[in-house]
PDB file of C-alpha atoms in Angstrom:
ATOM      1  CA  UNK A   1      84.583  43.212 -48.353  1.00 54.00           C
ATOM      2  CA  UNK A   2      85.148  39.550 -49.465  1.00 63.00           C
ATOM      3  CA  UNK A   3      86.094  37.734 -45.651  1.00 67.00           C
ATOM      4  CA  UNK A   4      86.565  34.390 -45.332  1.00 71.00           C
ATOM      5  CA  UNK A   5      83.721  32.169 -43.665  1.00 75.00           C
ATOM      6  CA  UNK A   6      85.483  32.098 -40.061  1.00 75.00           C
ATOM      7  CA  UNK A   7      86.208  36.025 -40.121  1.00 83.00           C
ATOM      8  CA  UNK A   8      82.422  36.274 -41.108  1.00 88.00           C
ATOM      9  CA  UNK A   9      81.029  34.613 -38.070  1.00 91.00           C
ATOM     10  CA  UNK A  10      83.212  36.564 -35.662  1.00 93.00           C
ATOM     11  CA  UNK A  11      82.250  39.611 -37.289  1.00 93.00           C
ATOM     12  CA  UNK A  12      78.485  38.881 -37.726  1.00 94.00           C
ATOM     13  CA  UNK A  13      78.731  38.057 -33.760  1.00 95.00           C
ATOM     14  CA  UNK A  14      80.391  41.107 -32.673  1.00 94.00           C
ATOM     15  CA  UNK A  15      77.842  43.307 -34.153  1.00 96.00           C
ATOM     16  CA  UNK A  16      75.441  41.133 -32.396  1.00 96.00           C
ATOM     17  CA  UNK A  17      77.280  41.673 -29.276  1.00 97.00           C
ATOM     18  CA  UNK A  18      77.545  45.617 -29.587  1.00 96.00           C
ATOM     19  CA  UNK A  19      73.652  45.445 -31.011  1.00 97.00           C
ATOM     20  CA  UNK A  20      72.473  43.692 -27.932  1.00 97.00           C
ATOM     21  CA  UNK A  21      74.556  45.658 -25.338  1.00 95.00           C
ATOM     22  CA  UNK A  22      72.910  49.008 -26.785  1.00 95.00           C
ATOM     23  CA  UNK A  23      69.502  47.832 -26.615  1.00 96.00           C
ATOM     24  CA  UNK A  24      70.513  47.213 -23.126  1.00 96.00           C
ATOM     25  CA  UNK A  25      71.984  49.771 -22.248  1.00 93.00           C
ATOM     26  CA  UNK A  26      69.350  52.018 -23.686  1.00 93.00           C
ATOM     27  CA  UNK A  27      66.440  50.433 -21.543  1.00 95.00           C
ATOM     28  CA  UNK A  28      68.913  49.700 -18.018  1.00 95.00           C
ATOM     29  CA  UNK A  29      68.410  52.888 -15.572  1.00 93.00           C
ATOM     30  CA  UNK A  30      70.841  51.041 -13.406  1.00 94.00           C
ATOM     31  CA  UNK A  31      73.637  51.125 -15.847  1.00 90.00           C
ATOM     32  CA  UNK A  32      76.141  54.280 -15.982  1.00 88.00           C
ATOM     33  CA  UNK A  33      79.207  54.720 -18.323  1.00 83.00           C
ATOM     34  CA  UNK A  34      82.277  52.739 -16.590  1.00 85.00           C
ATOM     35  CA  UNK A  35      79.376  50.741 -14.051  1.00 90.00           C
ATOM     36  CA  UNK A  36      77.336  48.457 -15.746  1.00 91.00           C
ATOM     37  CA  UNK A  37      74.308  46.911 -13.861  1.00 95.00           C
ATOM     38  CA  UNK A  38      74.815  42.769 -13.339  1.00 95.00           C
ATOM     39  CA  UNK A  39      73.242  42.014 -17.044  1.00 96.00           C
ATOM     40  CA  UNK A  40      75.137  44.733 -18.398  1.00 95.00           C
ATOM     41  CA  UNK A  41      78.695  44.193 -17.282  1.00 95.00           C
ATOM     42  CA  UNK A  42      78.796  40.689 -18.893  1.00 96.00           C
ATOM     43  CA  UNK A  43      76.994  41.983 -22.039  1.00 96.00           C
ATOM     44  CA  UNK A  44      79.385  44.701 -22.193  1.00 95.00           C
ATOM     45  CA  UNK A  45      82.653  42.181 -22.134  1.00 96.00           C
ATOM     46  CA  UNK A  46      81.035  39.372 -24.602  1.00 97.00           C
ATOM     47  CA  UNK A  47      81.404  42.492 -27.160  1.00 97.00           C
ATOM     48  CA  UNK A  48      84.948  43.171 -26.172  1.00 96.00           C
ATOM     49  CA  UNK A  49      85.714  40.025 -25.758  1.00 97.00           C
ATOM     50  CA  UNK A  50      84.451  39.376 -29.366  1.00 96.00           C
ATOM     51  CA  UNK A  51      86.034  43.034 -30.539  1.00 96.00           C
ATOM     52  CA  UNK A  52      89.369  42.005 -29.554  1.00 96.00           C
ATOM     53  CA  UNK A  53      88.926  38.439 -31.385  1.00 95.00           C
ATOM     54  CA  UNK A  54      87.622  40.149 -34.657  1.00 94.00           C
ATOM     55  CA  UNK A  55      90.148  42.899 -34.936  1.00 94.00           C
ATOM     56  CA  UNK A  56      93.387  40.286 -33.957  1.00 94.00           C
ATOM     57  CA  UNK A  57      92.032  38.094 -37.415  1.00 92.00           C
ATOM     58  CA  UNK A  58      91.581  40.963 -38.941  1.00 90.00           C
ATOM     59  CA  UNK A  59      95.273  41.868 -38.834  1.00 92.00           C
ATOM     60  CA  UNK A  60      96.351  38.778 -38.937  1.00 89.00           C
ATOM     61  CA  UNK A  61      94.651  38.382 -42.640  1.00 85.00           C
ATOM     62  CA  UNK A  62      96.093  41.718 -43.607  1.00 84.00           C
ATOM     63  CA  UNK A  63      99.663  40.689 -42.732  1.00 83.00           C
ATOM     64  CA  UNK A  64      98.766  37.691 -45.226  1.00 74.00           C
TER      65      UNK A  64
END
């Protein structure tokens, strides 16, 4: 898929974000589904956070 440079970054740190919340979430006993632990909670809304920003561009270039 050719994205432009901007849409690239936020995509590239999204996976990031859902790549480093598994790892977390794979090694935290203290986290369940719908309750986090303290590291996880934030982790967890940095990749919707950057989910919601990706998929918003994403649209916005398809309208284009």
């Amino acid at each position: 898929m050719n994205r432009p440079a901007r849409l690239t970054d936020l995509y590239d740190r999204y996976l990031t974000a859902a790549k480093t919340h598994a790892a977390h979430r794979e090694s935290c006993d203290a986290c369940r589904p719908g309750a986090p632990c303290e590291v996880g909670g934030p982790l967890w809304e940095r990749f919707e956070r950057l989910q919601d920003a990706y998929l918003t561009q994403l649209r916005k270039q398809q309208q284009r």
